[in-house]
Coordinates of C-alpha atoms in Angstrom, one line a residue:
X1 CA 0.0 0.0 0.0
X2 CA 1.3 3.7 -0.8
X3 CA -0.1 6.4 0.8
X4 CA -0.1 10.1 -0.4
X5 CA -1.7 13.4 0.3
X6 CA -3.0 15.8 -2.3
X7 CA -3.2 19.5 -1.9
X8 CA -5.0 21.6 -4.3
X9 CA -4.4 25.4 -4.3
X10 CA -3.3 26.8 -2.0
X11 CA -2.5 30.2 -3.3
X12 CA 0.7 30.6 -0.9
X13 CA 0.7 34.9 -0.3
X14 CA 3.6 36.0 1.9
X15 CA 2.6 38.6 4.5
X16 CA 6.5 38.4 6.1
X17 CA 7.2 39.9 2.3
X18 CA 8.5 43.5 2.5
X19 CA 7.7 45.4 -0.9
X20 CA 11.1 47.0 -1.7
X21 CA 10.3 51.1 -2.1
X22 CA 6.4 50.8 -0.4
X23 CA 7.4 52.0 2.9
X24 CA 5.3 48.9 3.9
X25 CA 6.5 46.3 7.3
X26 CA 4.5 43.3 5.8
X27 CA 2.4 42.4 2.9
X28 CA -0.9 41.8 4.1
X29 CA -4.1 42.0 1.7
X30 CA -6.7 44.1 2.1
X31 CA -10.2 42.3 3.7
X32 CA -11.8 44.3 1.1
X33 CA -9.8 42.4 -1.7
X34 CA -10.6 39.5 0.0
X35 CA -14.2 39.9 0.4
X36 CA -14.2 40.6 -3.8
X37 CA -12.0 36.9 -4.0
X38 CA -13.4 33.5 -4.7
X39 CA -10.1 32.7 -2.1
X40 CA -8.5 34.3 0.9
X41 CA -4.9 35.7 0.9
X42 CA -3.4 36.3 4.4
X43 CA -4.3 33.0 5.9
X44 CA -2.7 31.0 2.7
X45 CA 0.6 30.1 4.6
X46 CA -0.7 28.9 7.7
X47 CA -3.5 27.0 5.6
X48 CA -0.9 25.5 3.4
X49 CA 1.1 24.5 6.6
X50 CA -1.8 22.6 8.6
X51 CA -1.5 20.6 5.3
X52 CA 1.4 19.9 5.5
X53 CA 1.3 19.0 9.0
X54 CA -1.7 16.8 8.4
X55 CA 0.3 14.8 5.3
X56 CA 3.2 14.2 7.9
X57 CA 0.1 13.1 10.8
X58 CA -1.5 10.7 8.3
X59 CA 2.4 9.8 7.5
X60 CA 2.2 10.2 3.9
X61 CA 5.8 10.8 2.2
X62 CA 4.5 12.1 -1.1
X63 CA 2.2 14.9 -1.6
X64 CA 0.7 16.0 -5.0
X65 CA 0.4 20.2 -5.2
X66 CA -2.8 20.3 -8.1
X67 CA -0.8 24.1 -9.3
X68 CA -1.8 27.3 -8.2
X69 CA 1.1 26.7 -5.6
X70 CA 1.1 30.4 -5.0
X71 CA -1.0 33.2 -5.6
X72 CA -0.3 35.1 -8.9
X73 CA 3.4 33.9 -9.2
X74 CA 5.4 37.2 -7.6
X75 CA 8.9 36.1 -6.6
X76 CA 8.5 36.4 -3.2
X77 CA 5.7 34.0 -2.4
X78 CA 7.3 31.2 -4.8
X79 CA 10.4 31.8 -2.6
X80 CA 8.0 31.5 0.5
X81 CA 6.0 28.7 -0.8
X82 CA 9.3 27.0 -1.8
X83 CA 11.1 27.3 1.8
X84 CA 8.1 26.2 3.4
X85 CA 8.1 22.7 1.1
X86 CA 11.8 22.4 1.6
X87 CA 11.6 22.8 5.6
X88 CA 9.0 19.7 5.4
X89 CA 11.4 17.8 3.3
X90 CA 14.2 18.8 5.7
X91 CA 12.2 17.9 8.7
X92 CA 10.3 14.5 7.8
X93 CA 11.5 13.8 4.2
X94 CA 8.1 15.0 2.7
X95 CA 8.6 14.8 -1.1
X96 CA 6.2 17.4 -3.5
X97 CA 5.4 16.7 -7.0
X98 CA 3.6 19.7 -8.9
X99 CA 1.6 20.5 -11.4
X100 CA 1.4 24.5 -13.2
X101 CA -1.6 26.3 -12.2
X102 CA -2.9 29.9 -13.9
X103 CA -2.0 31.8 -10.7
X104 CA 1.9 30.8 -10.9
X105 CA 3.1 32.3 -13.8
X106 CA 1.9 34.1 -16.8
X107 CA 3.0 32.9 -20.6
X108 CA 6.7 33.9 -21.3
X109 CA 7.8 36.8 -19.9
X110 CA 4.8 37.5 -16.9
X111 CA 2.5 40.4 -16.6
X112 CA 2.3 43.0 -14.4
X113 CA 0.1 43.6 -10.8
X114 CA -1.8 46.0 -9.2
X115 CA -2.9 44.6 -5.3
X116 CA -4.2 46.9 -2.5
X117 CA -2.2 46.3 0.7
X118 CA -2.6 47.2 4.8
X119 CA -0.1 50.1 6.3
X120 CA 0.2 49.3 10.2
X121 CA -2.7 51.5 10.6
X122 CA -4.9 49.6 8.7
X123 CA -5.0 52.5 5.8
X124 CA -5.5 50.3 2.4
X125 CA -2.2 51.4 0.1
X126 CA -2.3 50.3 -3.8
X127 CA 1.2 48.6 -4.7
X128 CA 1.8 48.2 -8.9
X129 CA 4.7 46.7 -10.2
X130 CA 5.2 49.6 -12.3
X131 CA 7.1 51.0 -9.3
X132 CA 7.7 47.7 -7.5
X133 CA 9.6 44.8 -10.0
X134 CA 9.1 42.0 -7.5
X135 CA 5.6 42.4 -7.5
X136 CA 4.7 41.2 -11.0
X137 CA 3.5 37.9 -12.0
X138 CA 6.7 35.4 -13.3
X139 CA 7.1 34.2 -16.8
X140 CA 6.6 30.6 -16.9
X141 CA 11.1 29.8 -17.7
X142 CA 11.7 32.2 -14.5
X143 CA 9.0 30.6 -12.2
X144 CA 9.7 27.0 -13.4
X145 CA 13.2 27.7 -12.6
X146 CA 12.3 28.4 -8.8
X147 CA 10.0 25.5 -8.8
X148 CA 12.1 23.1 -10.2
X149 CA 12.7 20.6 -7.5
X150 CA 9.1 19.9 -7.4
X151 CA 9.1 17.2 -9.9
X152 CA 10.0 19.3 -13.1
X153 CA 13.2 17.9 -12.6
X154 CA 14.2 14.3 -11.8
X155 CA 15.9 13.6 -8.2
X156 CA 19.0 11.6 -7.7
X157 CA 16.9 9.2 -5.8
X158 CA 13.8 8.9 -8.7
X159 CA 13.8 5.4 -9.9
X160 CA 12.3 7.0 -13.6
X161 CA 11.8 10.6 -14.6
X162 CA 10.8 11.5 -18.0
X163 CA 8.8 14.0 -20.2
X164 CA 6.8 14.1 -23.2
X165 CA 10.1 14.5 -25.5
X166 CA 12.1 12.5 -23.9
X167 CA 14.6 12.0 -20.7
X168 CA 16.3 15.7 -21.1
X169 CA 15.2 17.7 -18.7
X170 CA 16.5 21.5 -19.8
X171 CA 13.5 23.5 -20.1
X172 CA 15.2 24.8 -23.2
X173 CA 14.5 20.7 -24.7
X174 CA 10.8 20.9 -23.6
X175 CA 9.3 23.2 -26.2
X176 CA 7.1 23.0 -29.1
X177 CA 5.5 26.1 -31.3
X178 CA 2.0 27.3 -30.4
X179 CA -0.2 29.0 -33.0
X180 CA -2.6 32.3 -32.4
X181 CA -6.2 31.0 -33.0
X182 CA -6.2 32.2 -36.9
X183 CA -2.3 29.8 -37.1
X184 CA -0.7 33.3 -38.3
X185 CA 1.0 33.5 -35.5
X186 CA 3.7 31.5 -33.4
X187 CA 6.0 30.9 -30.2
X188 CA 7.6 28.6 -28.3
X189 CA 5.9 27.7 -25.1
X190 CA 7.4 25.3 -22.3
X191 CA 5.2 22.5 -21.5
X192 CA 6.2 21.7 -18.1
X193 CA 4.2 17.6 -18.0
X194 CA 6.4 15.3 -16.7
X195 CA 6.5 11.3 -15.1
X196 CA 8.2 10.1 -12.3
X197 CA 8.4 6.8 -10.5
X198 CA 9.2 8.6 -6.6
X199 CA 8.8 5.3 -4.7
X200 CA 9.0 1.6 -6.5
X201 CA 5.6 0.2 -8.5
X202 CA 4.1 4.1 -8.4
X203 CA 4.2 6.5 -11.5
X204 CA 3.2 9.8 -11.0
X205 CA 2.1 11.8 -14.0
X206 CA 2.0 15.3 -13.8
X207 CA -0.2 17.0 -16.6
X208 CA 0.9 20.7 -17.4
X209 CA -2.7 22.2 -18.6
X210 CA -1.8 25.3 -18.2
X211 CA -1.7 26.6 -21.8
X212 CA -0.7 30.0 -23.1
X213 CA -1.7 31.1 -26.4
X214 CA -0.6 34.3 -28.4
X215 CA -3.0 36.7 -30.2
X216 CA -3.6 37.0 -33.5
X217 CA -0.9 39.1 -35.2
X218 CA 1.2 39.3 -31.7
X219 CA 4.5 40.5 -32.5
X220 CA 5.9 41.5 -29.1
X221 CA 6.3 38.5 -27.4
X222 CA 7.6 40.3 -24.2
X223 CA 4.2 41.8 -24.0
X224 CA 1.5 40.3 -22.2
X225 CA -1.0 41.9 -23.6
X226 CA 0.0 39.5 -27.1
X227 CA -1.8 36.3 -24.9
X228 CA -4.8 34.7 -24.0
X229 CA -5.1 34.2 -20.2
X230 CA -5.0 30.7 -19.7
X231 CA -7.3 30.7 -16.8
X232 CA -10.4 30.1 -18.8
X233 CA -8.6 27.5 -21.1
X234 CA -8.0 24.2 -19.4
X235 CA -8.5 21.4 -21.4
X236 CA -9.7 22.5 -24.5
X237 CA -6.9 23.9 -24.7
X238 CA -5.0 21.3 -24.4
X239 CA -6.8 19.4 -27.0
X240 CA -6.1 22.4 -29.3
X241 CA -2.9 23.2 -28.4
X242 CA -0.6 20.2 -26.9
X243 CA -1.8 17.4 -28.9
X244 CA 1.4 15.9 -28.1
X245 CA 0.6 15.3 -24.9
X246 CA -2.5 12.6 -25.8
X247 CA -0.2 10.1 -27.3
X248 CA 1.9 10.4 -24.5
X249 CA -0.2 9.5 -22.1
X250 CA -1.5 7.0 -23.9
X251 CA 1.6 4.9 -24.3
X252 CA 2.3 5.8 -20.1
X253 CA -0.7 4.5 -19.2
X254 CA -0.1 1.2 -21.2
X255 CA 3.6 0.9 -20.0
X256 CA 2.0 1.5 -16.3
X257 CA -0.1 -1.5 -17.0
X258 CA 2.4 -3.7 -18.8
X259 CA 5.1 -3.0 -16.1
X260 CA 2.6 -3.7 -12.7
X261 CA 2.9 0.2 -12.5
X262 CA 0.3 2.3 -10.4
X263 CA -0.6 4.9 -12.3
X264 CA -2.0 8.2 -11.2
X265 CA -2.1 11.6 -12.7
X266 CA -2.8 15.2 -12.0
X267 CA -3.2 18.6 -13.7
X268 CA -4.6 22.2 -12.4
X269 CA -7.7 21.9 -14.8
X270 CA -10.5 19.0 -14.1
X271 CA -11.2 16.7 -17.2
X272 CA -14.8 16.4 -16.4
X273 CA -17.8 17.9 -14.7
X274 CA -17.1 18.0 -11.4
X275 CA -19.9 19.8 -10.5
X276 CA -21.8 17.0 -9.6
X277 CA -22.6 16.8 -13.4
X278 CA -24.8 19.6 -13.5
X279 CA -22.4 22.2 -15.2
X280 CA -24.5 22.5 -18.8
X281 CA -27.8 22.9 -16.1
X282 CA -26.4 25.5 -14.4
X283 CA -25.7 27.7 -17.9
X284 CA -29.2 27.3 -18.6
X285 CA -30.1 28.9 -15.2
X286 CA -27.1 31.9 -14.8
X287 CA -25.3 31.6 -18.3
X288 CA -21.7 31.5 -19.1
X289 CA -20.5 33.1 -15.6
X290 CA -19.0 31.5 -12.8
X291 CA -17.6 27.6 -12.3
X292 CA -20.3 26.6 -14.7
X293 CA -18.2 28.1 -17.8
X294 CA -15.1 26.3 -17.2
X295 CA -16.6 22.5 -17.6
X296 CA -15.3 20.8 -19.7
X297 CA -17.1 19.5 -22.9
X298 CA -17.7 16.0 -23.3
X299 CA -14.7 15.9 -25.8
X300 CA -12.5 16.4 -23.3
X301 CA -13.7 13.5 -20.8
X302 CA -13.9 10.9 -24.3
X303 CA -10.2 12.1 -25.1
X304 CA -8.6 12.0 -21.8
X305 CA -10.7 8.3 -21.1
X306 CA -8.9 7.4 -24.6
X307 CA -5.8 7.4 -22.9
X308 CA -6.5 4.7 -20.6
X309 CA -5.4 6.5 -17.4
X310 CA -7.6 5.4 -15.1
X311 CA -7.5 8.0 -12.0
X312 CA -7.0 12.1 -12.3
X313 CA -7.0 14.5 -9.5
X314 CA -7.8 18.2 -10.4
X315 CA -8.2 21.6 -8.7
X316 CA -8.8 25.1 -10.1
X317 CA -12.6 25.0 -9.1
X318 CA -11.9 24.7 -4.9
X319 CA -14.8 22.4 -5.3
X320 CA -14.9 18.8 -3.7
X321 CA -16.5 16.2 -5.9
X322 CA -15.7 12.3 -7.5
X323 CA -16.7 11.9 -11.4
X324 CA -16.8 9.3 -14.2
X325 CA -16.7 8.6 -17.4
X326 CA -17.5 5.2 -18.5
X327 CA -15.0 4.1 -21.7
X328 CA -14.8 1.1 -23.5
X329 CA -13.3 -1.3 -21.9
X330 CA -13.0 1.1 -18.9
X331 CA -13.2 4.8 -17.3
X332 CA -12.0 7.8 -16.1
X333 CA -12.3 9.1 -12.3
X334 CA -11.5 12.6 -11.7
X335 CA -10.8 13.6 -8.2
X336 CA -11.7 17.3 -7.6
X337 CA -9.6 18.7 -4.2
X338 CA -11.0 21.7 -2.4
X339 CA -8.4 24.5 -1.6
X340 CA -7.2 25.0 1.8
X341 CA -8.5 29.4 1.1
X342 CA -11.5 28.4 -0.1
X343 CA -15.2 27.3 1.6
X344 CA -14.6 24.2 2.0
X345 CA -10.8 23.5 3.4
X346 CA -9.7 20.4 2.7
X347 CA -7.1 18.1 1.3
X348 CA -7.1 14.4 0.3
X349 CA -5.4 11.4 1.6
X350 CA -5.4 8.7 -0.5
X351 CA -4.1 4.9 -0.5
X352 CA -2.6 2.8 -3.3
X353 CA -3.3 -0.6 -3.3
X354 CA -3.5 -2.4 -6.7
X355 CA -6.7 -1.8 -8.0
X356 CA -8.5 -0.4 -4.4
X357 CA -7.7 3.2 -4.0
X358 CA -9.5 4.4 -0.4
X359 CA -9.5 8.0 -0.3
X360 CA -10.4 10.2 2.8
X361 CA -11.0 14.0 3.3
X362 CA -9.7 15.5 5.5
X363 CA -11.2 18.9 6.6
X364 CA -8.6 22.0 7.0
X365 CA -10.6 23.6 9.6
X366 CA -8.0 23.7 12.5
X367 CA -5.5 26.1 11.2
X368 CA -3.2 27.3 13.7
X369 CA -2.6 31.6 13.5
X370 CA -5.6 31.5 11.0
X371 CA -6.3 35.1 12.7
X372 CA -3.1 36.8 12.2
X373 CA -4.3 39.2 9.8
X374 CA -7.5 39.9 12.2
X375 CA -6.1 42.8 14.3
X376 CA -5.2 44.3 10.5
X377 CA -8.7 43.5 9.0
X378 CA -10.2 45.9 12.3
X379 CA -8.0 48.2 11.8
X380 CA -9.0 48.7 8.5
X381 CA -12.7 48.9 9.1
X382 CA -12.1 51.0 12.6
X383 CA -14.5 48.6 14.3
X384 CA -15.4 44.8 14.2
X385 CA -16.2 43.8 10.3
X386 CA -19.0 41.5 11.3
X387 CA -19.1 38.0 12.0
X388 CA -16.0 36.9 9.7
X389 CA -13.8 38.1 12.7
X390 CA -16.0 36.3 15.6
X391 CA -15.0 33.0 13.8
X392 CA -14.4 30.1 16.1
X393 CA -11.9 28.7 13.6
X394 CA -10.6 29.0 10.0
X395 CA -13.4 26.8 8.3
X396 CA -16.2 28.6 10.0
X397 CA -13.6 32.2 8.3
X398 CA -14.4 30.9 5.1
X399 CA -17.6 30.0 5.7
X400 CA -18.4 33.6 6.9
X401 CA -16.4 34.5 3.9
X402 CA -18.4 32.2 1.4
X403 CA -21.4 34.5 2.8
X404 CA -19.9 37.4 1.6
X405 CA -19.8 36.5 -1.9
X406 CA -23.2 34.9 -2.3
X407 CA -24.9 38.0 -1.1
X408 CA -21.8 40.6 -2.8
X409 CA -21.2 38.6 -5.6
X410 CA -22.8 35.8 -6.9
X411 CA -26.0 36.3 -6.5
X412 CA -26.3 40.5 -7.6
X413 CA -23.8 40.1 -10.6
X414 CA -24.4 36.5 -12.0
X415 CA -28.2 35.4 -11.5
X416 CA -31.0 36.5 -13.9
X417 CA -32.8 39.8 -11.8
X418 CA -36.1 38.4 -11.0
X419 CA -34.5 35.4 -9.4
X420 CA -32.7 37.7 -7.2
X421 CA -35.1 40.3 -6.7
X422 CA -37.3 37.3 -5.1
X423 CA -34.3 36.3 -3.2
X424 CA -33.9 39.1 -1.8
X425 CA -37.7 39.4 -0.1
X426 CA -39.1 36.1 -0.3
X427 CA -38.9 32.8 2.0
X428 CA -39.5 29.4 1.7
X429 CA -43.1 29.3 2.1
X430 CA -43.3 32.0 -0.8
X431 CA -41.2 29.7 -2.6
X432 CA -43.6 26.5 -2.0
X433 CA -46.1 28.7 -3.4
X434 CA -44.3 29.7 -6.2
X435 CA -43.5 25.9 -7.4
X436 CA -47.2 24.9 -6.3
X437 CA -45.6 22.4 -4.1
X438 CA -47.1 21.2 -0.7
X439 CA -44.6 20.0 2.4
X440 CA -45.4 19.3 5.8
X441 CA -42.7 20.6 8.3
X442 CA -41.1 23.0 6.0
X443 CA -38.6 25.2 8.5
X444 CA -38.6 28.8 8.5
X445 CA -36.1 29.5 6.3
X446 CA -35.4 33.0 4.1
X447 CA -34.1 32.7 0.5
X448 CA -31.1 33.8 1.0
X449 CA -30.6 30.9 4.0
X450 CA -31.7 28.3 1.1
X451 CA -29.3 30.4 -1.4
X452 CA -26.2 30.2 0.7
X453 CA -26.8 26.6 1.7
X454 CA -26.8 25.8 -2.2
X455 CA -23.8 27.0 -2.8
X456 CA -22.0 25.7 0.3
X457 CA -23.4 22.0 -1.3
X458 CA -22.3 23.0 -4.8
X459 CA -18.7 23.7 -3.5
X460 CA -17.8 21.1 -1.0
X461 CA -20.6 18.1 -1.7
X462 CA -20.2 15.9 1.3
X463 CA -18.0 18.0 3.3
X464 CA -21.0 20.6 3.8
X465 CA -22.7 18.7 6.5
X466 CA -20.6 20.4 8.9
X467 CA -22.1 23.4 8.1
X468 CA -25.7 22.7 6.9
X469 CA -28.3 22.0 10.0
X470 CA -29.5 18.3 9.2
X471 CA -33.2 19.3 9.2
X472 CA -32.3 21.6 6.9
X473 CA -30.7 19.0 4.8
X474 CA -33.5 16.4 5.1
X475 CA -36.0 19.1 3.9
X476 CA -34.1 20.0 0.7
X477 CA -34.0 16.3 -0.1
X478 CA -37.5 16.1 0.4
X479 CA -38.2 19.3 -1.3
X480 CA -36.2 17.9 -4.3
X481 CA -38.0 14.8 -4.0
X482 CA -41.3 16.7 -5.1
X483 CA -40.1 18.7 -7.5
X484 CA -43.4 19.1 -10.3
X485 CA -42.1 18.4 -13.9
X486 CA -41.7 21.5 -16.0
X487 CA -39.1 24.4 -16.8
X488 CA -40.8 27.1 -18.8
X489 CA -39.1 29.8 -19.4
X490 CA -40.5 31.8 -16.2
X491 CA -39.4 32.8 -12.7
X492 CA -41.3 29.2 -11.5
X493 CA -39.5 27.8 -14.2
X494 CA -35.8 28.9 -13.3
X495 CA -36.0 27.9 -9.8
X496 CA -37.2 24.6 -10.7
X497 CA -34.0 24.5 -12.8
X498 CA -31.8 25.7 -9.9
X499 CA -33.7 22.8 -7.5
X500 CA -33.2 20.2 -10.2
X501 CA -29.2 21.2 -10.2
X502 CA -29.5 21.0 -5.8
X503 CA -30.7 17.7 -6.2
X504 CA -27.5 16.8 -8.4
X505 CA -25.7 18.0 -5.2
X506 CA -27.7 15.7 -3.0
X507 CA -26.9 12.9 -5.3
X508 CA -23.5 12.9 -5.9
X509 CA -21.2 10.5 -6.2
X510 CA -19.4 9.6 -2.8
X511 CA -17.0 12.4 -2.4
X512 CA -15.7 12.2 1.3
X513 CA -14.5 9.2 2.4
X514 CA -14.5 6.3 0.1
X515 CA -13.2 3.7 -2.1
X516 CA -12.8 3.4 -6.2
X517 CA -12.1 -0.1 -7.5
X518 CA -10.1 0.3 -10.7
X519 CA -11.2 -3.1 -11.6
X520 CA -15.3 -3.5 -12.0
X521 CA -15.0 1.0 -12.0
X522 CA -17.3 1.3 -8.6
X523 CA -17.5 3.4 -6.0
X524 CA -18.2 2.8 -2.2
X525 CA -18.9 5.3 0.7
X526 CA -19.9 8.4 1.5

């Protein structure tokens, strides 16, 4: 049996940073930047260390990082994020293997940043890396570089270590031309995928999906402005762009099988819908805003399945869920890790045992000096800022902060306006009305209590039930039990649509702790 853990984004943001020129004594974000963030920023480091310290608990000796390591790639927090990995290796031989995410570097040469940062008297100061070099996002050949010892290169003690072009390992012979969408235009990108056998009888394949595409007619290849963000790419992107990289793991995954090898991969981007399968329901409801946007399309899940690897952890989304895709003569699972600064914290342990694979979250909600930025947030605000500072604990922070967007964000900038005009005023029992449905027992409950509970299910599935009442649970079961057929174009309608996506959530796949079988492709647990 091998046991690993596997950490999805966890944004690292270094508040011990001293911005050379600002006049600043730390780097600590803004809470109104982090109240306009689908992540929080200050608490990154000692979220990213209870991690660590739960891999080393569980003894685990081999952690996968699903990218977005740190948060926007500035030099400082990679060299924070990268001391803080290298202390666990020092301390209890911890080994990280890493995949790119969109908030470590940017294309070739970076891009640059504009964050809003805390004096000591809580007075909110704009920093741009106009005026401040360290402060700008990486290229992807500069942050690789201070990454490298995170898999992108082999180890002395690596029993196998290769890439899609072979067993070099100089950035400079991992290359290959990308085109501008209209094919007049070219560059050289880095693709950063790589396989490595860490431990005997376990191959670890590392997906770059993190794709950067110049404009049409780009010229200036120094300028960022020439490129696509790849944030919204994933993997259609990688369809488009690294076709390369199919073949490849295509002939992995049948050298994994043909050698006894246990194969697993990661990438930042999920391969399927890991929203419990009700991403192309939810762009009915809300259009092409939010999570929903970045599903993938089928073509992705039947091209990736192709390959024959068999298991695929993912992050990006900081939503916890367990998908399939049925193949012939197979299937796909894709594993979707929740951040440790996002609603819900958690990280994965997971054991290897031939074709059994148990995995178990773990919730991040003890996070030791989860508060330091507190004092800093008041300060700010010259008072208390509500119930986000009375938290008991770092889970209940995020779940004060998850709040904050569903009534800031979500809600007033990404549902239709009659939807959130009834939010707004209405309760359940209008809503019973509204859908013509009868329940018996139906709790008090406003729209915005049913509204926040959605999307606490919609992000972390099973690991909600910690902060969703169980008679409120039971109800929405029951209420989704009931639901009347229909979905006309109409107020009635749309909420019928957004119940019918809820019961998805109900219904998921088990997603906290549970076991795949590899073999007959079934899934046992909760």
């Amino acid at each position: 049996m091998i046991r690993i853990a596997v950490i999805a984004d966890p944004h690292v943001h270094d508040c011990g940073w001293r911005p050379a020129g600002s006049g600043l004594d730390a780097a600590i974000r803004s809470f109104g930047d982090t109240l306009a963030s689908t992540r929080v920023f200050n608490e990154s480091i000692p979220a990213f260390r209870a991690a660590l310290d739960h891999a080393v608990a569980e003894g685990a000796k081999l952690v996968l990082l699903v990218g977005d390591l740190t948060d926007d790639g500035q030099a400082p927090n990679i060299a924070a994020a990268v001391a803080l990995i290298g202390e666990y290796r020092d301390r209890h031989g911890l080994r990280v293997l890493a995949t790119p995410g969109n908030h470590d570097f940017f294309a070739l040469h970076g891009r640059p940043q504009k964050k809003t940062f805390l004096t000591a008297e809580g007075t909110p100061q704009t920093l741009c890396s106009s005026t401040c070099y360290e402060a700008a996002t990486l290229g992807m050949d500069a942050a690789l570089r201070r990454m490298q010892h995170l898999g992108y290169r082999p180890e002395p003690d690596d029993l196998h270590w290769e890439s899609p072009f072979g067993t070099d390992p100089d950035f400079a012979a991992r290359t290959y031309p990308v085109p501008s969408p209209d094919g007049g235009t070219t560059c050289p990108m880095i693709d950063a995928s790589y396989l490595v056998e860490p431990v005997e009888g376990l191959w670890v394949l590392s997906i770059d999906s993190n794709v950067s595409v110049p404009r049409d007619d780009a010229q200036d290849f120094t300028d960022p402005a020439e490129f696509h963000d790849a944030t919204d790419g994933g993997w259609p992107a990688v369809l488009r762009h690294r076709a390369h990289l199919l073949p490849w793991m295509r002939d992995v995954a049948a050298r994994a099988k043909a050698g006894g090898k246990q194969l697993v991969a990661f990438s930042h981007y999920p391969v399927l819908d890991v929203l419990a399968g009700t991403g192309t329901d939810e762009l009915r409801v809300f259009g092409a805003t939010g999570l929903a946007r970045r599903t993938p399309p089928s073509v992705v899940a039947e091209a990736v399945a192709a390959t024959g690897v068999p298991l695929h952890f993912s992050g990006h989304l900081h939503v916890n869920d367990t998908a399939f895709h049925p193949h012939v003569g197979g299937g796909l699972f894709n594993i979707a890790v929740p951040s440790p600064v996002g609603f819900c914290p958690a990280m994965k342990i997971v054991d290897l045992d031939g074709d059994l694979v148990a995995i178990r979250s773990l919730p991040l909600a003890q996070v030791p000096g989860h508060d330091l930025a507190f004092a800093a947030y008041r300060a700010e605000a010259g008072t208390s800022i509500g119930p986000a500072m009375d938290a008991a604990d770092h889970g209940a922070f995020l779940d004060h902060h998850l709040v904050e967007l569903v009534r800031g964000r979500y809600v007033p900038r990404e549902w239709p306006a009659d939807m959130a005009e009834f939010v707004d005023s209405a309760r359940i029992d209008d809503l019973l009305a509204l859908l013509g449905v009868t329940l018996t027992d139906a709790p008090d409950l406003t729209m915005w209590q049913l509204v926040e509970d959605w999307y606490r299910l919609r992000k972390a599935g099973a690991l909600a039930e910690g902060y969703v009442a169980p008679e409120r649970l039971d109800f929405y079961q029951r209420l989704c039990d009931r639901l009347p057929q229909g979905g006309k174009d109409s107020l009635a309608g749309r909420f019928l649509a957004l119940l019918r996506i809820l019961r998805g959530y109900l219904g998921r796949l088990p997603n906290g702790d549970f076991t795949l079988d590899l073999r007959d492709l079934s899934v046992r647990g909760s």
